[in-house]
């Protein structure tokens, strides 16, 4: 029997407050569609200009994962600027892990996906 694969949500671009609820909804959809996923990996490699909104998004994604039955969120590919901000606000101990390679990397700043390739509103890469 194959071990369950973790769910992977990719966060990239510069996050706005308006985008955070949609990101959490994407995670809920991802977990509802992957009932065997026991962990959630959050690939942060494409995050640009992290700020407190980025920290809020990570915290809300973690709460969403727990509410959906996952043990929490594992951060992966965290840029140094974001890692420093996590340390500054006291979340530096957030579990970090390498991301599974089951999903392609994001197209670049401005695309934020939860297992899909569609751009999400609130990113900096739109018209």
PDB file of C-alpha atoms in Angstrom:
ATOM      1  CA  UNK A   1       0.000   0.000   0.000  1.00  0.00           C
ATOM      2  CA  UNK A   2       1.382   3.381  -1.041  1.00  0.00           C
ATOM      3  CA  UNK A   3       1.828   6.016   1.654  1.00  0.00           C
ATOM      4  CA  UNK A   4      -0.522   9.003   1.334  1.00  0.00           C
ATOM      5  CA  UNK A   5       0.970  11.973  -0.483  1.00  0.00           C
ATOM      6  CA  UNK A   6       0.919  15.328   1.268  1.00  0.00           C
ATOM      7  CA  UNK A   7      -1.303  18.073  -0.065  1.00  0.00           C
ATOM      8  CA  UNK A   8       0.727  20.930  -1.535  1.00  0.00           C
ATOM      9  CA  UNK A   9      -0.378  24.542  -1.722  1.00  0.00           C
ATOM     10  CA  UNK A  10       1.831  27.015  -3.555  1.00  0.00           C
ATOM     11  CA  UNK A  11       1.921  30.639  -2.468  1.00  0.00           C
ATOM     12  CA  UNK A  12       3.710  33.180  -4.631  1.00  0.00           C
ATOM     13  CA  UNK A  13       3.743  36.828  -5.516  1.00  0.00           C
ATOM     14  CA  UNK A  14       2.991  39.635  -3.107  1.00  0.00           C
ATOM     15  CA  UNK A  15      -0.051  38.780  -1.003  1.00  0.00           C
ATOM     16  CA  UNK A  16      -2.824  41.233  -0.251  1.00  0.00           C
ATOM     17  CA  UNK A  17      -5.383  40.944   2.543  1.00  0.00           C
ATOM     18  CA  UNK A  18      -8.124  40.396  -0.034  1.00  0.00           C
ATOM     19  CA  UNK A  19      -6.335  37.303  -1.366  1.00  0.00           C
ATOM     20  CA  UNK A  20      -6.014  35.496   1.997  1.00  0.00           C
ATOM     21  CA  UNK A  21      -9.632  34.202   2.242  1.00  0.00           C
ATOM     22  CA  UNK A  22      -9.415  32.847  -1.321  1.00  0.00           C
ATOM     23  CA  UNK A  23      -6.128  31.116  -0.512  1.00  0.00           C
ATOM     24  CA  UNK A  24      -7.747  29.470   2.528  1.00  0.00           C
ATOM     25  CA  UNK A  25     -10.732  28.413   0.400  1.00  0.00           C
ATOM     26  CA  UNK A  26      -8.311  26.905  -2.130  1.00  0.00           C
ATOM     27  CA  UNK A  27      -6.703  24.899   0.673  1.00  0.00           C
ATOM     28  CA  UNK A  28     -10.100  23.686   1.878  1.00  0.00           C
ATOM     29  CA  UNK A  29     -10.928  22.540  -1.666  1.00  0.00           C
ATOM     30  CA  UNK A  30      -7.544  20.857  -2.000  1.00  0.00           C
ATOM     31  CA  UNK A  31      -7.976  18.946   1.268  1.00  0.00           C
ATOM     32  CA  UNK A  32     -11.572  18.015   0.485  1.00  0.00           C
ATOM     33  CA  UNK A  33     -10.343  16.554  -2.815  1.00  0.00           C
ATOM     34  CA  UNK A  34      -7.453  14.699  -1.149  1.00  0.00           C
ATOM     35  CA  UNK A  35      -9.033  12.831   1.766  1.00  0.00           C
ATOM     36  CA  UNK A  36      -5.937  10.665   2.266  1.00  0.00           C
ATOM     37  CA  UNK A  37      -3.551  13.625   2.629  1.00  0.00           C
ATOM     38  CA  UNK A  38      -2.270  13.676   6.187  1.00  0.00           C
ATOM     39  CA  UNK A  39       0.035  16.663   5.901  1.00  0.00           C
ATOM     40  CA  UNK A  40      -0.038  19.985   4.087  1.00  0.00           C
ATOM     41  CA  UNK A  41       3.105  21.444   2.561  1.00  0.00           C
ATOM     42  CA  UNK A  42       3.095  25.168   1.815  1.00  0.00           C
ATOM     43  CA  UNK A  43       5.596  26.018  -0.922  1.00  0.00           C
ATOM     44  CA  UNK A  44       6.659  29.611  -0.353  1.00  0.00           C
ATOM     45  CA  UNK A  45       9.448  29.764  -2.935  1.00  0.00           C
ATOM     46  CA  UNK A  46       7.649  32.356  -5.075  1.00  0.00           C
ATOM     47  CA  UNK A  47       6.745  34.823  -2.317  1.00  0.00           C
ATOM     48  CA  UNK A  48       8.029  38.320  -3.036  1.00  0.00           C
ATOM     49  CA  UNK A  49       8.188  41.242  -0.626  1.00  0.00           C
ATOM     50  CA  UNK A  50       6.847  39.334   2.397  1.00  0.00           C
ATOM     51  CA  UNK A  51       5.159  41.421   5.055  1.00  0.00           C
ATOM     52  CA  UNK A  52       2.728  40.954   7.928  1.00  0.00           C
ATOM     53  CA  UNK A  53      -0.019  40.046   5.458  1.00  0.00           C
ATOM     54  CA  UNK A  54       2.158  37.107   4.387  1.00  0.00           C
ATOM     55  CA  UNK A  55       2.502  36.091   8.043  1.00  0.00           C
ATOM     56  CA  UNK A  56      -1.276  36.380   8.485  1.00  0.00           C
ATOM     57  CA  UNK A  57      -1.820  34.207   5.402  1.00  0.00           C
ATOM     58  CA  UNK A  58       0.511  31.510   6.761  1.00  0.00           C
ATOM     59  CA  UNK A  59      -1.237  31.587  10.150  1.00  0.00           C
ATOM     60  CA  UNK A  60      -4.700  31.364   8.572  1.00  0.00           C
ATOM     61  CA  UNK A  61      -3.606  28.555   6.238  1.00  0.00           C
ATOM     62  CA  UNK A  62      -2.300  26.657   9.267  1.00  0.00           C
ATOM     63  CA  UNK A  63      -5.621  27.108  11.073  1.00  0.00           C
ATOM     64  CA  UNK A  64      -7.516  26.036   7.951  1.00  0.00           C
ATOM     65  CA  UNK A  65      -5.391  22.894   7.640  1.00  0.00           C
ATOM     66  CA  UNK A  66      -6.043  21.977  11.280  1.00  0.00           C
ATOM     67  CA  UNK A  67      -9.757  22.674  10.955  1.00  0.00           C
ATOM     68  CA  UNK A  68      -9.832  20.302   7.960  1.00  0.00           C
ATOM     69  CA  UNK A  69      -8.164  17.531   9.990  1.00  0.00           C
ATOM     70  CA  UNK A  70      -4.520  17.926   8.943  1.00  0.00           C
ATOM     71  CA  UNK A  71      -1.983  18.263  11.763  1.00  0.00           C
ATOM     72  CA  UNK A  72      -0.871  21.655  10.527  1.00  0.00           C
ATOM     73  CA  UNK A  73       1.206  23.294   7.849  1.00  0.00           C
ATOM     74  CA  UNK A  74       4.791  22.490   6.871  1.00  0.00           C
ATOM     75  CA  UNK A  75       6.541  25.439   5.305  1.00  0.00           C
ATOM     76  CA  UNK A  76       8.944  24.659   2.504  1.00  0.00           C
ATOM     77  CA  UNK A  77      11.257  26.594   0.222  1.00  0.00           C
ATOM     78  CA  UNK A  78      10.908  29.605   2.513  1.00  0.00           C
ATOM     79  CA  UNK A  79      12.849  32.608   1.145  1.00  0.00           C
ATOM     80  CA  UNK A  80      15.423  34.081   3.577  1.00  0.00           C
ATOM     81  CA  UNK A  81      13.519  37.400   3.791  1.00  0.00           C
ATOM     82  CA  UNK A  82      10.364  35.569   4.888  1.00  0.00           C
ATOM     83  CA  UNK A  83      12.308  33.308   7.276  1.00  0.00           C
ATOM     84  CA  UNK A  84      13.732  36.445   8.957  1.00  0.00           C
ATOM     85  CA  UNK A  85      10.238  37.913   9.288  1.00  0.00           C
ATOM     86  CA  UNK A  86       8.939  34.643  10.794  1.00  0.00           C
ATOM     87  CA  UNK A  87      11.809  34.789  13.312  1.00  0.00           C
ATOM     88  CA  UNK A  88      11.000  38.437  14.106  1.00  0.00           C
ATOM     89  CA  UNK A  89       7.357  37.704  14.950  1.00  0.00           C
ATOM     90  CA  UNK A  90       8.212  34.592  16.964  1.00  0.00           C
ATOM     91  CA  UNK A  91       7.174  31.973  14.414  1.00  0.00           C
ATOM     92  CA  UNK A  92      10.703  30.956  13.478  1.00  0.00           C
ATOM     93  CA  UNK A  93      10.114  27.486  14.854  1.00  0.00           C
ATOM     94  CA  UNK A  94       7.456  26.820  12.210  1.00  0.00           C
ATOM     95  CA  UNK A  95       8.144  23.392  10.830  1.00  0.00           C
ATOM     96  CA  UNK A  96      10.061  23.551   7.597  1.00  0.00           C
ATOM     97  CA  UNK A  97      10.552  20.712   5.145  1.00  0.00           C
ATOM     98  CA  UNK A  98      11.470  20.083   1.537  1.00  0.00           C
ATOM     99  CA  UNK A  99       8.421  20.198  -0.691  1.00  0.00           C
ATOM    100  CA  UNK A 100       7.424  17.121  -2.610  1.00  0.00           C
ATOM    101  CA  UNK A 101       7.891  17.473  -6.344  1.00  0.00           C
ATOM    102  CA  UNK A 102       4.371  16.382  -7.227  1.00  0.00           C
ATOM    103  CA  UNK A 103       3.412  19.845  -8.473  1.00  0.00           C
ATOM    104  CA  UNK A 104       5.313  22.106 -10.890  1.00  0.00           C
ATOM    105  CA  UNK A 105       6.730  25.349  -9.509  1.00  0.00           C
ATOM    106  CA  UNK A 106       4.593  28.476  -9.925  1.00  0.00           C
ATOM    107  CA  UNK A 107       4.769  30.400 -13.196  1.00  0.00           C
ATOM    108  CA  UNK A 108       6.322  33.320 -11.361  1.00  0.00           C
ATOM    109  CA  UNK A 109       5.215  36.265  -9.263  1.00  0.00           C
ATOM    110  CA  UNK A 110       1.524  36.812  -9.611  1.00  0.00           C
ATOM    111  CA  UNK A 111       0.372  33.207  -9.685  1.00  0.00           C
ATOM    112  CA  UNK A 112      -0.796  31.591  -6.509  1.00  0.00           C
ATOM    113  CA  UNK A 113      -2.181  28.111  -6.789  1.00  0.00           C
ATOM    114  CA  UNK A 114      -3.541  25.304  -4.731  1.00  0.00           C
ATOM    115  CA  UNK A 115      -2.809  22.410  -7.016  1.00  0.00           C
ATOM    116  CA  UNK A 116      -4.071  24.222 -10.114  1.00  0.00           C
ATOM    117  CA  UNK A 117      -2.384  26.442 -12.644  1.00  0.00           C
ATOM    118  CA  UNK A 118      -4.832  29.355 -12.553  1.00  0.00           C
ATOM    119  CA  UNK A 119      -3.845  32.794 -11.218  1.00  0.00           C
ATOM    120  CA  UNK A 120      -5.575  34.060  -8.106  1.00  0.00           C
ATOM    121  CA  UNK A 121      -6.959  37.553  -7.485  1.00  0.00           C
ATOM    122  CA  UNK A 122      -4.970  39.899  -5.295  1.00  0.00           C
ATOM    123  CA  UNK A 123      -1.582  39.107  -6.756  1.00  0.00           C
ATOM    124  CA  UNK A 124       0.812  41.687  -8.097  1.00  0.00           C
ATOM    125  CA  UNK A 125       1.099  40.128 -11.545  1.00  0.00           C
ATOM    126  CA  UNK A 126      -2.224  41.097 -13.067  1.00  0.00           C
ATOM    127  CA  UNK A 127      -3.298  43.984 -15.312  1.00  0.00           C
TER     128      UNK A 127
END
